[in-house]
PDB file of C-alpha atoms and ligand atoms in Angstrom:
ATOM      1  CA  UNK W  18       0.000   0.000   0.000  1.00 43.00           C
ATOM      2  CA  UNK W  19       1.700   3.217  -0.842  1.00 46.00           C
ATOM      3  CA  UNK W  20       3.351   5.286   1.801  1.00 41.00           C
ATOM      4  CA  UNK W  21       0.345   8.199   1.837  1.00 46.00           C
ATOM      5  CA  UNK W  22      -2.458   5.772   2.030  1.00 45.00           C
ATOM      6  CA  UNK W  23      -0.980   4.624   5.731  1.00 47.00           C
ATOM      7  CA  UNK W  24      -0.840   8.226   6.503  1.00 63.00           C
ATOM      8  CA  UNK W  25      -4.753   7.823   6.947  1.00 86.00           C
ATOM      9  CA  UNK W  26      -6.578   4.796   8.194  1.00 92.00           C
ATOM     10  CA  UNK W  27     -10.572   5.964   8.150  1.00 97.00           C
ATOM     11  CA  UNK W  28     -12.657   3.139  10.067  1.00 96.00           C
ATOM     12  CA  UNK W  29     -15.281   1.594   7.947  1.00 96.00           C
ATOM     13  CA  UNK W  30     -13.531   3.499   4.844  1.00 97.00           C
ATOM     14  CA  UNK W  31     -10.683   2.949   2.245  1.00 97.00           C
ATOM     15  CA  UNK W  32      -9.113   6.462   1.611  1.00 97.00           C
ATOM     16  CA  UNK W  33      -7.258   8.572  -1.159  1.00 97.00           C
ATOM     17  CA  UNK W  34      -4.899  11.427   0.210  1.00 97.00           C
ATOM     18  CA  UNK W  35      -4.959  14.327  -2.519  1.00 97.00           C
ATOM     19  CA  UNK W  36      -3.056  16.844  -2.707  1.00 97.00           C
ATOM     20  CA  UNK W  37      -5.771  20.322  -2.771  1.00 98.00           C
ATOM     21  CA  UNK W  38      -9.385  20.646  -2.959  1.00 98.00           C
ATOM     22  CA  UNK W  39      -8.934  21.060  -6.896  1.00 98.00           C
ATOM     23  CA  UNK W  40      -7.364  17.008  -7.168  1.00 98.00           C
ATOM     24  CA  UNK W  41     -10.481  16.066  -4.721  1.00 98.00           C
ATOM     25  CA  UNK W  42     -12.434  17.574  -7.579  1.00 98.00           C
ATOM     26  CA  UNK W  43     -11.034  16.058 -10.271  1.00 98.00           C
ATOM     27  CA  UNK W  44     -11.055  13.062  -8.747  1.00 98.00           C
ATOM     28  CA  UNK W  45     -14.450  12.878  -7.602  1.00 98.00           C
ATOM     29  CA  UNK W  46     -15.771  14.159 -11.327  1.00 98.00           C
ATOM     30  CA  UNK W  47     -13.503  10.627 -12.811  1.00 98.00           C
ATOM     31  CA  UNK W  48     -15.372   8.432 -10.516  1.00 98.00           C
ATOM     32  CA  UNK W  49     -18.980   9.591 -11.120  1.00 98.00           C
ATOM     33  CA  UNK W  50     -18.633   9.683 -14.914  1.00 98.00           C
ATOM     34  CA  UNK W  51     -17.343   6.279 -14.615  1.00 98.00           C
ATOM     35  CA  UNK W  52     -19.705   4.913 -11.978  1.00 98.00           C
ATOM     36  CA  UNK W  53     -21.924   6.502 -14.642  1.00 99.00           C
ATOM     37  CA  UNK W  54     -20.803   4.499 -17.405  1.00 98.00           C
ATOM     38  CA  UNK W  55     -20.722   1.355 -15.783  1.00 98.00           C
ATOM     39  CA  UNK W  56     -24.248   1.774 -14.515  1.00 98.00           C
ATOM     40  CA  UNK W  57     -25.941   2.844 -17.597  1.00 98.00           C
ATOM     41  CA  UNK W  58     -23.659   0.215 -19.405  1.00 98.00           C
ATOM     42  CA  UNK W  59     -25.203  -2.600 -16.973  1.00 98.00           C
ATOM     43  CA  UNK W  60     -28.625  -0.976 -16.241  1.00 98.00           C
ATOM     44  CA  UNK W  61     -29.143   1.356 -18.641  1.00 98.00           C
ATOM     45  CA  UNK W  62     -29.614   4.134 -16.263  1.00 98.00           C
ATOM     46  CA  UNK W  63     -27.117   5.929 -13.464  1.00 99.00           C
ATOM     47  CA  UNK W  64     -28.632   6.760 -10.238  1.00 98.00           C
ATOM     48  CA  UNK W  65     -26.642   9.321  -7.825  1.00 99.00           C
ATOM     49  CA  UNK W  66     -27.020  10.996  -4.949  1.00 99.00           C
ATOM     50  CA  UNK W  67     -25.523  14.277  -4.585  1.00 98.00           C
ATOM     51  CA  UNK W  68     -24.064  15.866  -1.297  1.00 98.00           C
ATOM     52  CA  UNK W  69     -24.969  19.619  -0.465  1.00 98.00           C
ATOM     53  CA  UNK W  70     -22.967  21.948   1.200  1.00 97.00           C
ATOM     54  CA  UNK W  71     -19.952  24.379  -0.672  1.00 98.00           C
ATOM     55  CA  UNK W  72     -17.336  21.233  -1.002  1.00 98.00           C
ATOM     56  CA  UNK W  73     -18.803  19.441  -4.201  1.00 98.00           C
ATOM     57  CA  UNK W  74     -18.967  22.294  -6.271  1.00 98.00           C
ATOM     58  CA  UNK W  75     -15.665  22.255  -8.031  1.00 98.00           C
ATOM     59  CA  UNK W  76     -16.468  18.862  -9.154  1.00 98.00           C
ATOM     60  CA  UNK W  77     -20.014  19.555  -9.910  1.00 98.00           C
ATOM     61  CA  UNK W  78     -18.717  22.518 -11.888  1.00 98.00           C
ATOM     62  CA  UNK W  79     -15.977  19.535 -13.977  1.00 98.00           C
ATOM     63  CA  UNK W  80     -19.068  17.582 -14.584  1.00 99.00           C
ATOM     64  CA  UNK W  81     -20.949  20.677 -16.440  1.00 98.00           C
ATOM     65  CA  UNK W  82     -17.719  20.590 -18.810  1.00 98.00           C
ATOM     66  CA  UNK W  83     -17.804  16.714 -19.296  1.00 98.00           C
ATOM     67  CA  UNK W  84     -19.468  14.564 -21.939  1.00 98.00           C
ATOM     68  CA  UNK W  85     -21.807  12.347 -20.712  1.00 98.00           C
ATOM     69  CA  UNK W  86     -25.106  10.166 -21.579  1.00 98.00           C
ATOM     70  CA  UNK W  87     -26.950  12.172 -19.494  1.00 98.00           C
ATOM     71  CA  UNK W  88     -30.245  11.159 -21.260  1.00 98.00           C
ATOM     72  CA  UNK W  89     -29.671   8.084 -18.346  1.00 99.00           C
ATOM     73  CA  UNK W  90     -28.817  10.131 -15.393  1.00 99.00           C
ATOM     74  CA  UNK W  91     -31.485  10.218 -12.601  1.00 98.00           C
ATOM     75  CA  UNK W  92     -30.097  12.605  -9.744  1.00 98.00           C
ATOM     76  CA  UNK W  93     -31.255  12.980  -5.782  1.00 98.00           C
ATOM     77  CA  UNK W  94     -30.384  14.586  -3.203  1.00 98.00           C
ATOM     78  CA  UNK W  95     -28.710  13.713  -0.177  1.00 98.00           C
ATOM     79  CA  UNK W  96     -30.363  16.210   2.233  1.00 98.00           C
ATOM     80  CA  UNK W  97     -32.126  19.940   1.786  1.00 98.00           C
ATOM     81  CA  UNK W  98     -32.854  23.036   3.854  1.00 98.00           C
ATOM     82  CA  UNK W  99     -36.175  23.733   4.430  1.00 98.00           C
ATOM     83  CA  UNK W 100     -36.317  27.237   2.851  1.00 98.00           C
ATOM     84  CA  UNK W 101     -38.034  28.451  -0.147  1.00 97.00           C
ATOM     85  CA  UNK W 102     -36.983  26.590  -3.550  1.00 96.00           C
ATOM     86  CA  UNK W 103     -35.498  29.678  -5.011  1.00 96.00           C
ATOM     87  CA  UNK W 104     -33.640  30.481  -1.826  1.00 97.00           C
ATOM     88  CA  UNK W 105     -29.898  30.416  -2.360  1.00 96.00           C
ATOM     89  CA  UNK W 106     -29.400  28.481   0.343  1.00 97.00           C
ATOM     90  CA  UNK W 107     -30.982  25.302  -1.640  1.00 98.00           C
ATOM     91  CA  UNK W 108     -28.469  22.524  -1.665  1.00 98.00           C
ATOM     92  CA  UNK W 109     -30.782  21.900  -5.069  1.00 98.00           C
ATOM     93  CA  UNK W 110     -29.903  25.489  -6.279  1.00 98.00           C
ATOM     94  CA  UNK W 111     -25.951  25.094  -5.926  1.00 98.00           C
ATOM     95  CA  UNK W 112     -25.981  21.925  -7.688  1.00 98.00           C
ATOM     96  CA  UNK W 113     -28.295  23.040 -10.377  1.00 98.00           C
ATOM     97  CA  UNK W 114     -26.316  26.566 -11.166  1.00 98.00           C
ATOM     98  CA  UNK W 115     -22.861  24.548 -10.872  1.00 98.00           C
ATOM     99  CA  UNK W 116     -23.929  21.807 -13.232  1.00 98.00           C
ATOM    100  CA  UNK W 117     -27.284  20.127 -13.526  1.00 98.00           C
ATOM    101  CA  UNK W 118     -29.063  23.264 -15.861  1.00 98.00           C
ATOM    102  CA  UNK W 119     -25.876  23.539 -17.320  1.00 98.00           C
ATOM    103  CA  UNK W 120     -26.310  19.295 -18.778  1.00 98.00           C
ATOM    104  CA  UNK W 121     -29.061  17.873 -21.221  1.00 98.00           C
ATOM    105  CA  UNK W 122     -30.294  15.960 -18.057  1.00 98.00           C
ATOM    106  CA  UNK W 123     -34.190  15.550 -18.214  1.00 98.00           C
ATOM    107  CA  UNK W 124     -35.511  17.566 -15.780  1.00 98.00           C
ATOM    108  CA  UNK W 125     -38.014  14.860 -14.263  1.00 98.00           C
ATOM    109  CA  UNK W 126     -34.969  13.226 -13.716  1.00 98.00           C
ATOM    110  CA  UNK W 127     -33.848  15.796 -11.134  1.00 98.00           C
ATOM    111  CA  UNK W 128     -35.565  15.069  -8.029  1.00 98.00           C
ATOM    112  CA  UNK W 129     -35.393  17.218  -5.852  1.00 98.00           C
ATOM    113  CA  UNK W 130     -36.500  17.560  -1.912  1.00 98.00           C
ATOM    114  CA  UNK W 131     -39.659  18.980  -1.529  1.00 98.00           C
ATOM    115  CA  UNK W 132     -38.182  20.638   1.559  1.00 98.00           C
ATOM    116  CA  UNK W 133     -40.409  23.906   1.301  1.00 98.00           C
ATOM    117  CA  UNK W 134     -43.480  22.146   2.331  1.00 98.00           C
ATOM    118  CA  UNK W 135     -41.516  21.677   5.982  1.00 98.00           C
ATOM    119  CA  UNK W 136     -39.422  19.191   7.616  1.00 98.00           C
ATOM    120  CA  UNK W 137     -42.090  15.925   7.830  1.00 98.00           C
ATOM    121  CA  UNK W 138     -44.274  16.580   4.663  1.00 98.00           C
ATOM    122  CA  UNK W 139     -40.850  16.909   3.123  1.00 98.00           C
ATOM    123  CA  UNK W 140     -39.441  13.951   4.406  1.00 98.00           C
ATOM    124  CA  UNK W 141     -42.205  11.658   3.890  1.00 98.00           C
ATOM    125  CA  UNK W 142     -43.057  13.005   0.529  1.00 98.00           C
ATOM    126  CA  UNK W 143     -39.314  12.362  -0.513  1.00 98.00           C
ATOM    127  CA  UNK W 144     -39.133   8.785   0.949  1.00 98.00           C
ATOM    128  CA  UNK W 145     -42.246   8.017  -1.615  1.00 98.00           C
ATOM    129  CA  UNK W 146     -39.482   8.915  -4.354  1.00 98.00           C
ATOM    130  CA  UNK W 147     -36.520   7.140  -2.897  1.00 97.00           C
ATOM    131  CA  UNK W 148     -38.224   4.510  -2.158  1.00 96.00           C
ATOM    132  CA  UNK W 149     -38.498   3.365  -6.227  1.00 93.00           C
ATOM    133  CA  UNK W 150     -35.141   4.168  -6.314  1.00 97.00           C
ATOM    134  CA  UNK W 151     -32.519   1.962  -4.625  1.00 98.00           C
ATOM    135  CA  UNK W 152     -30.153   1.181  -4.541  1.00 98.00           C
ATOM    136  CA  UNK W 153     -27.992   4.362  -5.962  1.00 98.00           C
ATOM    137  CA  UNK W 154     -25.211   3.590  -7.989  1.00 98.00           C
ATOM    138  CA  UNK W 155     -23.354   6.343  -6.324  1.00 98.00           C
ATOM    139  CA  UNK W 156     -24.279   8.832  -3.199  1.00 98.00           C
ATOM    140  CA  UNK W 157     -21.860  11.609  -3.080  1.00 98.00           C
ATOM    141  CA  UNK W 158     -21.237  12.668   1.037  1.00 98.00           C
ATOM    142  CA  UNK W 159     -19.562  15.507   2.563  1.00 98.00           C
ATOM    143  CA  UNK W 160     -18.954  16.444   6.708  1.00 98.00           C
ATOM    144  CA  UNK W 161     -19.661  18.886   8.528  1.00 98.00           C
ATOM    145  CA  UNK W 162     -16.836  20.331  11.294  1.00 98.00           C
ATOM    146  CA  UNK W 163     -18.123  17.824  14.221  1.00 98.00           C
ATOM    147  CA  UNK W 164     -18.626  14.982  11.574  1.00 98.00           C
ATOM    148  CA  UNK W 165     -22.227  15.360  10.626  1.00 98.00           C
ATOM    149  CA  UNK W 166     -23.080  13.822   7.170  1.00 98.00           C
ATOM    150  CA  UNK W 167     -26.179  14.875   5.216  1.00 98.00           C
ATOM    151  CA  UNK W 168     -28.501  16.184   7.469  1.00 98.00           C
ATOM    152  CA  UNK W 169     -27.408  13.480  10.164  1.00 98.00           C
ATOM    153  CA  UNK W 170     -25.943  15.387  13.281  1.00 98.00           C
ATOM    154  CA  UNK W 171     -24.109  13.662  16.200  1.00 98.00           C
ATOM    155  CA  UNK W 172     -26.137  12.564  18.845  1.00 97.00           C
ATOM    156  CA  UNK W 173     -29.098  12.571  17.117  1.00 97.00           C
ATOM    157  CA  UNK W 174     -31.399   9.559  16.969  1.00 97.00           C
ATOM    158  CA  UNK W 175     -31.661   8.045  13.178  1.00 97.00           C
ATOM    159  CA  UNK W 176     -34.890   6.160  12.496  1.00 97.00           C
ATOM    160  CA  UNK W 177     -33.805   2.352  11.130  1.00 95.00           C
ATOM    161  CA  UNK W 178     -37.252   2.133   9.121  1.00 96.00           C
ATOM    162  CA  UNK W 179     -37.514   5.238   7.098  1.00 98.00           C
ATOM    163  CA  UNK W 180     -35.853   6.497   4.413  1.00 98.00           C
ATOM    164  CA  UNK W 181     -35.892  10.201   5.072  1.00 98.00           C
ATOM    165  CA  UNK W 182     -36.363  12.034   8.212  1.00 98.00           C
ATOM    166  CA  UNK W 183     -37.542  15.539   8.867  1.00 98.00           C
ATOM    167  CA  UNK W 184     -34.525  17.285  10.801  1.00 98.00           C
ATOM    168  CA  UNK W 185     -35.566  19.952  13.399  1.00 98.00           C
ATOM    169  CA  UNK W 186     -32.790  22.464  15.639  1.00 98.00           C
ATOM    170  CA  UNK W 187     -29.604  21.656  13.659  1.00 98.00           C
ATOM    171  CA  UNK W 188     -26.556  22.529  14.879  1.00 97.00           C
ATOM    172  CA  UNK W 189     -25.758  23.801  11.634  1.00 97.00           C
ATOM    173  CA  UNK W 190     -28.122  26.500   9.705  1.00 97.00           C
ATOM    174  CA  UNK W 191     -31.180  26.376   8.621  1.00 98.00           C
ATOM    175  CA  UNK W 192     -32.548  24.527  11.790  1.00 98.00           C
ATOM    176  CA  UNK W 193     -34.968  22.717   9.898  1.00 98.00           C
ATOM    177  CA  UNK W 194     -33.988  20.491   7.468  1.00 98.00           C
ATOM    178  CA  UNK W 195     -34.787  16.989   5.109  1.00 98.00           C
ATOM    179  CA  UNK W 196     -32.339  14.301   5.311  1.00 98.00           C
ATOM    180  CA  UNK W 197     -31.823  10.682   3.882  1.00 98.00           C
ATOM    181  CA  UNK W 198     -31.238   8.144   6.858  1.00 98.00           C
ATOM    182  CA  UNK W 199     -28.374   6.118   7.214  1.00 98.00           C
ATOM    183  CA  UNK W 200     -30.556   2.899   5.628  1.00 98.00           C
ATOM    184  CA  UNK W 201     -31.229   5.456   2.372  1.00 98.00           C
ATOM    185  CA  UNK W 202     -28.037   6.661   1.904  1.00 98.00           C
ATOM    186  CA  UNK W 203     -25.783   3.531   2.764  1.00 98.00           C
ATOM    187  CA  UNK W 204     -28.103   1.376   0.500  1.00 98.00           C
ATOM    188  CA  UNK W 205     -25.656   1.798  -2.664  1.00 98.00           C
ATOM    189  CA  UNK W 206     -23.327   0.448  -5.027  1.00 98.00           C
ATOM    190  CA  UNK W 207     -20.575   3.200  -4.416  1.00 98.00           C
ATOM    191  CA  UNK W 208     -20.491   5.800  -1.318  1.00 98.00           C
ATOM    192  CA  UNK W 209     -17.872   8.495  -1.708  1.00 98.00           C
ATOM    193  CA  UNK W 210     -17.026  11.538   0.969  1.00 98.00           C
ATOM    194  CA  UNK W 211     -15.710  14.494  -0.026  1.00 98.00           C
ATOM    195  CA  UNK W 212     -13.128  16.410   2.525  1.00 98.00           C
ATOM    196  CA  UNK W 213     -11.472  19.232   1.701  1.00 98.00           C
ATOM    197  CA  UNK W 214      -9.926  21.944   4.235  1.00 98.00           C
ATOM    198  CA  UNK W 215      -8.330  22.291   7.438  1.00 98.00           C
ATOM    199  CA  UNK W 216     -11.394  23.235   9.148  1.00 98.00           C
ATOM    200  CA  UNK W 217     -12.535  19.385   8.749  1.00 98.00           C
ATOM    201  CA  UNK W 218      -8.970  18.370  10.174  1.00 98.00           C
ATOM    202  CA  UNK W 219     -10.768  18.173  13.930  1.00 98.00           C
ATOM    203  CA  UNK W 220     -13.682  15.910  12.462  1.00 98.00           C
ATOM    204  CA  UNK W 221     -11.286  13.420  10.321  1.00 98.00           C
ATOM    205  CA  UNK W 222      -9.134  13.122  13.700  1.00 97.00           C
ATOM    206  CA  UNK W 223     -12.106  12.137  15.658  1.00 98.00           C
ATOM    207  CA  UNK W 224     -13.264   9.480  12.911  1.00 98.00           C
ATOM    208  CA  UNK W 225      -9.758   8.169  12.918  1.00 97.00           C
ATOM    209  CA  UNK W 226     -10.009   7.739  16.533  1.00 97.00           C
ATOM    210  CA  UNK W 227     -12.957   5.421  16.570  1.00 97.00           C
ATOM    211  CA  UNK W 228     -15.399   8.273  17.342  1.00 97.00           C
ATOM    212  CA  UNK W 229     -18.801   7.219  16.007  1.00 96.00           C
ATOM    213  CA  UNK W 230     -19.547  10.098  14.183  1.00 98.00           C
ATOM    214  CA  UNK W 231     -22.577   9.972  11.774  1.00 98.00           C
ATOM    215  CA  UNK W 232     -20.289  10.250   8.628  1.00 98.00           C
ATOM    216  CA  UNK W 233     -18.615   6.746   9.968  1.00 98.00           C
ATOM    217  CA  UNK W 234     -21.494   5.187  10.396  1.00 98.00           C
ATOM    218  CA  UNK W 235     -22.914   5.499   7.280  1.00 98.00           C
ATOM    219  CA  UNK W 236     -19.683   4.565   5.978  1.00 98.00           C
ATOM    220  CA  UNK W 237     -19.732   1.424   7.955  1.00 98.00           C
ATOM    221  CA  UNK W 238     -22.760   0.721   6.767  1.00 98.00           C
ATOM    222  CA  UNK W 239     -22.290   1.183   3.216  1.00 98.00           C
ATOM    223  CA  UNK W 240     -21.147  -1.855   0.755  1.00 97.00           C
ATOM    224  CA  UNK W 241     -18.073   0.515   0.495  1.00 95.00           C
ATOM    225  CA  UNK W 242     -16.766   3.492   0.973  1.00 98.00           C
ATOM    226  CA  UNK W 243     -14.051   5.824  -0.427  1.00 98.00           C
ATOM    227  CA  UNK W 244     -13.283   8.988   1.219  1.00 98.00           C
ATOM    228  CA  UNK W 245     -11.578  11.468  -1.395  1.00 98.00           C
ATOM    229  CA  UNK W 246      -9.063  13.916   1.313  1.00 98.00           C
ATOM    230  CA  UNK W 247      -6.734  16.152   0.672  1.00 97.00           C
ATOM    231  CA  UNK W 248      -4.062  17.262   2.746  1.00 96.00           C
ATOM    232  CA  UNK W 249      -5.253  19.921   4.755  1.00 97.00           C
ATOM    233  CA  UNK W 250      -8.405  18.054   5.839  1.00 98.00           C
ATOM    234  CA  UNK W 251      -5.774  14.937   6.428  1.00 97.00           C
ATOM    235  CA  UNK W 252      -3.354  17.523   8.744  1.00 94.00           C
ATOM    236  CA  UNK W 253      -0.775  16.388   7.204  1.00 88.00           C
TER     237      UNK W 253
HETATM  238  C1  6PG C 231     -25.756  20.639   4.185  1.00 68.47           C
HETATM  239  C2  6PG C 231     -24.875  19.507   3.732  1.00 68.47           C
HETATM  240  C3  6PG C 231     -23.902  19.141   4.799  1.00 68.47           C
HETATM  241  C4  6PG C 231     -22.544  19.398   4.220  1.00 68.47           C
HETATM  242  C5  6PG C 231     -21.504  19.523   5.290  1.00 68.47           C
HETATM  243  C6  6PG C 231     -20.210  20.066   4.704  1.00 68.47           C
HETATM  244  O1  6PG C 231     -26.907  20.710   3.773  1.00 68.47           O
HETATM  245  O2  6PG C 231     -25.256  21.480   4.920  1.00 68.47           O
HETATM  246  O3  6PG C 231     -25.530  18.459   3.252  1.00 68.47           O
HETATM  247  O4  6PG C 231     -23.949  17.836   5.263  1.00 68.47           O
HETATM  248  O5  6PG C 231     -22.203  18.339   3.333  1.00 68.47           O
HETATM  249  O6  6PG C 231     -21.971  20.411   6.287  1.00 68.47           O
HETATM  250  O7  6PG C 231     -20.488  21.349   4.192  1.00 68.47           O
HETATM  251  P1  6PG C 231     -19.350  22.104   3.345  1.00 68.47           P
HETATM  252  O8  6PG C 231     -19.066  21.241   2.154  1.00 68.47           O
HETATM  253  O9  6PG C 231     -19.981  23.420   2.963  1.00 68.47           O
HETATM  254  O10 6PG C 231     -18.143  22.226   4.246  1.00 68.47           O
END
């Protein structure tokens, strides 16, 4: 195993130590377009599920450049904020300006989280719609500074037998929120993380350590996992 891959031994996770947010980027983009190609190749269709939050973008933004069969792609969404659809906090929004208005992907193949109608119409509405759609080929994860994933905070009770949960005082803003469970977003063919930054450095440490954050355990329970790092998130 090379040298930099003992550098970082991620429970429940096999990981890739990049060197800057851009290589995360790039790498991430190569693995979805080939997850994609193997999917549609096999099944004739791709399902992913995307991560919010500010990290995915850059590769979002590499996808919008690439050439794809997008007629075939059917995206989700791993969590949303409950604010207004055309608010510009909408994890929907960010991926749509980045990339997903920007490909010849059919929009009823965009689903995303009815999270304007409020935390629990949201949530059950949106487990209707997973529901028809599992296993993803690929879900697409980021974490949060104290190793939240999704919409899934530490400490907070995840419901085994639904797919998506309504999220209410998060620690992180907007308090009220839609979120895939662990049993939604673990039940896949690929599960990749995305951490970039020093600011993550304290959260990687912890779920090095053994901590059970909510990002490991959805890792754990994943078929696989591959967490995409780069240096500064790594501290080394
Ligand atoms: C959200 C995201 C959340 C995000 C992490 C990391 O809605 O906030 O789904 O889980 O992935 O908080 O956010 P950044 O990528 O912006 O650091």
């Amino acid at each position: 195993m090379p040298q930099q891959d003992l550098a970082l031994t991620l429970p429940g996770a096999q990981t890739r130590l990049l060197a800057d947010p851009q290589a995360v980027a790039a790498a991430a983009a190569g693995m979805i377009l080939a997850a994609a190609e193997e999917a549609i190749a096999a099944r004739g269709r791709f399902r992913i599920c995307l991560a919010g939050g500010t990290t995915p973008t850059a590769a979002y933004r590499l996808l919008a450049e690439a050439s794809a069969n997008w007629s075939a792609w059917h995206v989700y969404h791993g969590d949303e904020r409950c604010v207004p659809v055309d608010d510009p906090e909408r994890n929907s929004l960010a991926a749509d300006a980045a990339w997903l208005t920007r490909v010849p992907i059919p929009r009823e193949q965009v689903h995303a989280i009815p999270a304007e109608r409020g935390a629990e119409a949201g949530a059950d509405a949106y487990a209707a719609v997973i529901g028809n759609a599992l296993p993803f080929d690929l879900v697409l994860l980021g974490i949060g500074e104290d190793g939240h994933t999704a919409s899934l905070f530490p400490g907070r009770p995840v419901p085994a037998d639904r797919l998506a949960m309504p999220v209410h005082d998060a620690p992180k803003p907007p308090p009220d929120r839609v979120s895939l469970t662990r049993r939604a977003l673990a039940d896949c063919r690929a599960l990749v993380v995305l951490v970039t930054g020093a600011g993550k450095a304290a959260a990687v440490a912890k779920w090095r350590d053994g901590v059970d954050l909510p990002v490991a355990a959805v890792c754990a329970a994943a078929p696989s996992a591959l967490v995409l790092i780069d240096r500064a998130a790594a501290g080394c």
